[in-house]
Amino acid sequence: MPDYKKFTEVDWGAMAISAGILVLKLIAIYIIYIVIRNIGKKIIRTAFARMMHRKSMSNFRAKTLETLVISIYTYALIFMAFVAVFGLFNIDIRGLLAGAGIVGLAIGFGAQGLVSDIVTGFFILLEKQIDVGDYITTGAFNGIVEDVELRTTKVRGFDGTLHYIPNRLITSVSNHSRGNMRALVDFKIPTTPQVEEALRVIKEESLVLQQEEPAILEGPNVLPVIEAETGQTVLRILARTENLKQWSMEQKIKDRLQQRFIEAGIQLPSPEVEDASGEPGTE
C-alpha cells in the first residue's frame, strides 16, 4: 500500500512546528501593523493640533487634511503588511505586481468611476471647496461635512442621516459656511400706529442682543418697511452671525421680540391667519 506508506512517512511534528512558527509570524506582523498604525495616527494628530494651535491653519482645514493624511497612511501600511505576508509564503511580490498591472489594464475601463472619484476629490481638496465642519448643499444632499476623502465625501444630514457621496457626483457645491451667515426674521404688523411702536421696541432690543450675544457680529437691523399684498406691514430684521449660529440666533431674536411686542400691546397675526392668506409664516 504505497499511499499509506507515504502518509506514515510524513514528519507531522516538523509540519506542526513550521505551521506554528508561520502563525506566530503572522501574529507578529499584525501586532507590528497595529502598533505602527496607532503611533503614526498619534503623530499625525499631534502635528495638525500644533498647526491649529499656532493659527497657521484653520481648524476645519486642519481636520480635513488630518483625515486625508491618516487615510493615505493607513492604506500604505496595509500594502506593506500584505507584502510582508506574501514574503512569508515565498511569493514573489514583483511578479504579483506585474500581473496586477496587466489585470488593471484589462479592467481599466470598468474603473473609470473610481479614477474620476479620486481626480475630483483631489481638486476639491486642492481648491479648498469644502472642509470638515462646513454646512454645504450638493445635489439633493445638504448637511454638515464629516469627512473629505479622495474617493468619497461624507455629509451628515440634519435628520442624522450620513450620506456617502462619490466625489464624481459633486458637480457643484453651495458652501454656506464661508464668511458670516445671516439671521433673518420677519414680523407682520397689522396697523400703522403699531409699526412705529414696533420699530422702537426692535431698536431697544437690538442693543441688548448686541451686548448679550457674541455670536451676533452685526445688527440686528430693520430693513426698509415692506408693504405686503395683504395690507399688513412687514418688518424684516437682519443680523450677521457666526457660521452655523444663524438658526439659533433667528429663534432667539424671534422669541425676544415676540415677548417684547406682547408687553408693548402690539398685536401679531396668528399663524393660522397667515397660512390661510397664503403668506409665509414668521421665520
C-alpha positions as a printed Julia matrix, in Angstrom:
283×3 Matrix{Float64}:
   0.0     0.0     0.0
   2.28    2.79   -1.27
  -0.13    5.61   -0.48
  -0.37    4.53    3.15
   3.41    4.37    3.44
   3.74    7.95    2.1
   1.2     9.1     4.65
   3.05    7.47    7.56
   6.41    8.77    6.38
   5.32   12.41    6.71
   7.01   14.17    9.62
   3.88   15.64   11.22
   5.83   17.04   14.13
   8.02   19.14   11.86
   4.97   20.32    9.92
   3.22   21.32   13.13
   6.29   23.26   14.26
   6.56   25.02   10.86
   2.84   25.88   10.91
   3.14   27.21   14.45
   6.12   29.39   13.52
   4.2    30.7    10.49
   1.18   31.57   12.65
   3.42   33.35   15.16
   4.99   35.37   12.34
   1.55   36.36   11.05
   0.52   37.42   14.54
   3.75   39.39   14.89
   3.1    41.19   11.59
  -0.43   42.06   12.71
   0.78   43.38   16.09
   3.51   45.44   14.46
   0.93   46.83   11.99
  -1.42   47.85   14.82
   1.38   49.46   16.86
   2.84   51.4    13.93
  -0.64   52.48   12.79
  -1.57   53.84   16.22
   1.78   55.59   16.68
   1.55   57.12   13.21
  -2.01   58.34   13.81
  -0.96   59.91   17.09
   1.98   61.69   15.45
  -0.25   62.98   12.62
  -2.92   64.25   15.02
  -0.29   65.92   17.21
   1.25   67.65   14.19
  -2.07   69.05   12.99
  -3.03   70.05   16.55
   0.15   72.14   16.71
  -0.74   73.75   13.37
  -4.16   74.71   14.74
  -2.59   75.97   17.97
  -0.2    78.2    16.04
  -3.14   79.51   13.94
  -1.22   78.71   10.76
  -4.25   76.74    9.56
  -7.96   76.92   10.29
  -9.46   74.22   12.49
 -11.75   72.92    9.76
  -8.97   72.84    7.17
  -6.58   71.08    9.57
  -9.23   68.49   10.4
  -9.87   67.84    6.69
  -6.19   67.32    5.88
  -5.68   65.26    9.04
  -8.41   62.82    7.93
  -6.91   62.57    4.44
  -3.32   62.01    5.65
  -4.44   59.32    8.11
  -6.36   57.57    5.33
  -3.35   57.55    2.99
  -1.04   56.45    5.82
  -3.35   53.54    6.7
  -3.57   52.37    3.07
   0.23   52.45    2.79
   0.62   50.37    5.96
  -1.91   47.82    4.73
   0.04   47.46    1.48
   3.31   46.95    3.39
   1.63   44.35    5.63
   0.43   42.41    2.59
   3.94   42.48    1.14
   5.31   41.04    4.4
   2.66   38.3     4.44
   3.4    37.32    0.84
   7.08   37.15    1.76
   6.32   34.55    4.45
   4.81   32.31    1.79
   7.78   32.89   -0.56
   5.58   34.61   -3.14
   7.48   36.92   -5.48
   5.69   40.24   -4.99
   7.3    41.68   -8.14
   5.65   39.05  -10.3
   2.37   39.65   -8.49
   2.57   43.38   -9.12
   3.35   42.78  -12.79
   0.33   40.52  -13.07
  -1.77   43.08  -11.23
  -0.67   45.68  -13.76
  -1.9    43.53  -16.63
  -5.19   42.82  -14.86
  -5.54   46.5   -14.02
  -5.11   47.4   -17.66
  -7.79   44.88  -18.59
 -10.33   46.28  -16.12
  -9.27   49.9   -16.54
 -12.36   50.82  -18.49
 -14.53   49.46  -15.68
 -12.68   51.53  -13.08
 -13.3    54.88  -14.72
 -15.7    55.82  -11.95
 -13.07   55.19   -9.28
 -10.47   57.24  -11.17
 -12.99   60.05  -11.61
 -13.75   59.99   -7.86
 -10.06   60.31   -6.98
  -9.35   63.08   -9.5
 -12.41   65.06   -8.43
 -11.57   64.57   -4.75
  -8.03   65.8    -5.38
  -9.27   69.06   -6.92
 -11.89   69.54   -4.19
  -9.09   69.4    -1.62
  -6.66   71.44   -3.7
  -9.16   74.25   -4.31
 -10.41   74.17   -0.7
 -14.02   73.98   -1.87
 -15.18   72.28    1.33
 -13.71   71.43    4.71
 -14.77   69.2     7.58
 -17.44   71.03    9.59
 -18.77   73.08    6.67
 -22.5    73.29    6.03
 -22.96   72.55    2.31
 -25.56   71.73   -0.31
 -24.62   69.48   -3.22
 -27.22   67.97   -5.5
 -30.07   66.57   -3.39
 -27.96   66.49   -0.21
 -27.33   69.13    2.41
 -25.78   68.97    5.85
 -22.5    69.13    7.74
 -19.33   67.67    6.17
 -17.85   64.96    8.39
 -15.11   63.56    6.13
 -13.48   64.57    2.85
 -11.54   61.74    1.25
 -10.09   61.11   -2.19
 -12.95   58.8    -3.19
 -15.98   59.87   -1.16
 -17.29   62.78    0.89
 -19.42   62.12    3.97
 -22.2    64.59    4.74
 -24.35   64.33    7.86
 -27.92   65.48    7.18
 -29.84   67.43    9.8
 -32.07   64.39   10.4
 -28.97   62.41   11.41
 -28.55   60.52    8.12
 -24.94   60.08    6.99
 -24.65   60.43    3.2
 -21.71   58.82    1.37
 -21.32   60.85   -1.82
 -18.91   59.68   -4.55
 -16.77   62.67   -5.45
 -17.57   62.4    -9.15
 -21.21   63.25   -8.32
 -20.19   66.55   -6.72
 -20.54   68.71   -9.8
 -21.49   71.86   -7.89
 -21.3    72.83   -4.23
 -23.0    75.59   -2.25
 -20.89   76.24    0.83
 -22.96   78.02    3.48
 -20.04   78.3     5.92
 -17.77   80.73    4.11
 -17.96   84.2     5.55
 -20.56   85.43    8.01
 -24.05   83.99    8.0
 -27.35   85.87    8.01
 -30.18   85.55   10.51
 -33.47   86.72    9.03
 -36.77   87.19   10.87
 -39.99   88.75    9.53
 -42.77   90.26   11.64
 -46.12   91.34   10.19
 -47.67   94.36   11.87
 -51.36   94.94   11.11
 -51.73   98.71   11.69
 -49.57  101.76   11.03
 -49.55  103.18   14.6
 -48.22   99.88   15.89
 -45.41   99.96   13.31
 -43.81  102.97   15.0
 -44.0   101.28   18.4
 -42.6    98.06   16.93
 -39.64   99.94   15.44
 -38.9   101.46   18.85
 -39.06   98.04   20.54
 -36.81   96.46   17.9
 -34.21   99.22   18.28
 -34.1    98.81   22.07
 -33.94   95.03   21.97
 -31.27   95.05   19.26
 -28.92   97.0    21.54
 -29.45   94.42   24.29
 -28.88   91.48   21.92
 -25.64   93.02   20.61
 -24.26   93.07   24.16
 -25.54   89.66   25.25
 -24.86   87.53   22.16
 -21.24   87.36   20.91
 -22.45   85.19   18.0
 -24.16   88.3    16.56
 -21.48   90.15   14.63
 -23.61   92.92   13.12
 -27.13   94.13   13.82
 -29.91   93.21   14.32
 -31.12   95.9    11.96
 -34.52   96.58   10.41
 -34.65   96.71    6.64
 -36.91   99.24    4.87
 -40.57   98.56    5.59
 -42.19   96.29    3.0
 -45.89   96.61    2.17
 -47.31   93.09    1.92
 -50.13   92.23   -0.51
 -52.48   91.67    2.43
 -52.18   95.29    3.51
 -50.07   94.39    6.52
 -46.64   95.88    7.09
 -43.66   93.52    7.2
 -40.67   94.43    9.35
 -37.62   92.43    8.31
 -34.93   92.04   10.99
 -31.49   91.13    9.69
 -28.35   90.21   11.63
 -24.92   88.9    10.66
 -23.82   85.93   12.76
 -21.0    83.44   13.16
 -21.01   80.33   10.99
 -23.74   77.81   11.86
 -25.18   80.15   14.52
 -27.78   81.76   12.27
 -30.6    79.36   13.2
 -30.2    79.7    16.95
 -29.94   83.49   16.63
 -33.06   83.62   14.44
 -35.0    81.75   17.12
 -33.62   83.94   19.9
 -34.44   87.17   18.05
 -37.93   85.89   17.27
 -38.64   84.82   20.86
 -37.27   88.01   22.42
 -39.14   90.34   20.07
 -42.41   88.42   20.34
 -42.25   88.75   24.12
 -41.49   92.47   23.89
 -44.31   93.01   21.39
 -46.76   91.31   23.75
 -45.59   93.52   26.63
 -45.99   96.61   24.44
 -49.5    95.59   23.36
 -48.54   95.1    19.71
 -50.8    92.58   18.01
 -49.3    89.97   15.68
 -51.35   87.89   13.25
 -51.75   84.26   14.29
 -50.01   81.56   12.22
 -53.42   80.23   11.16
 -54.38   83.58    9.63
 -51.05   83.82    7.77
 -51.31   80.3     6.41
 -54.87   80.9     5.21
 -53.78   84.04    3.35
 -51.07   82.12    1.53
 -48.3    84.2     3.04
 -45.29   82.51    4.71
 -45.23   82.42    8.48
 -42.85   84.32   10.65
 -39.34   82.98   10.16
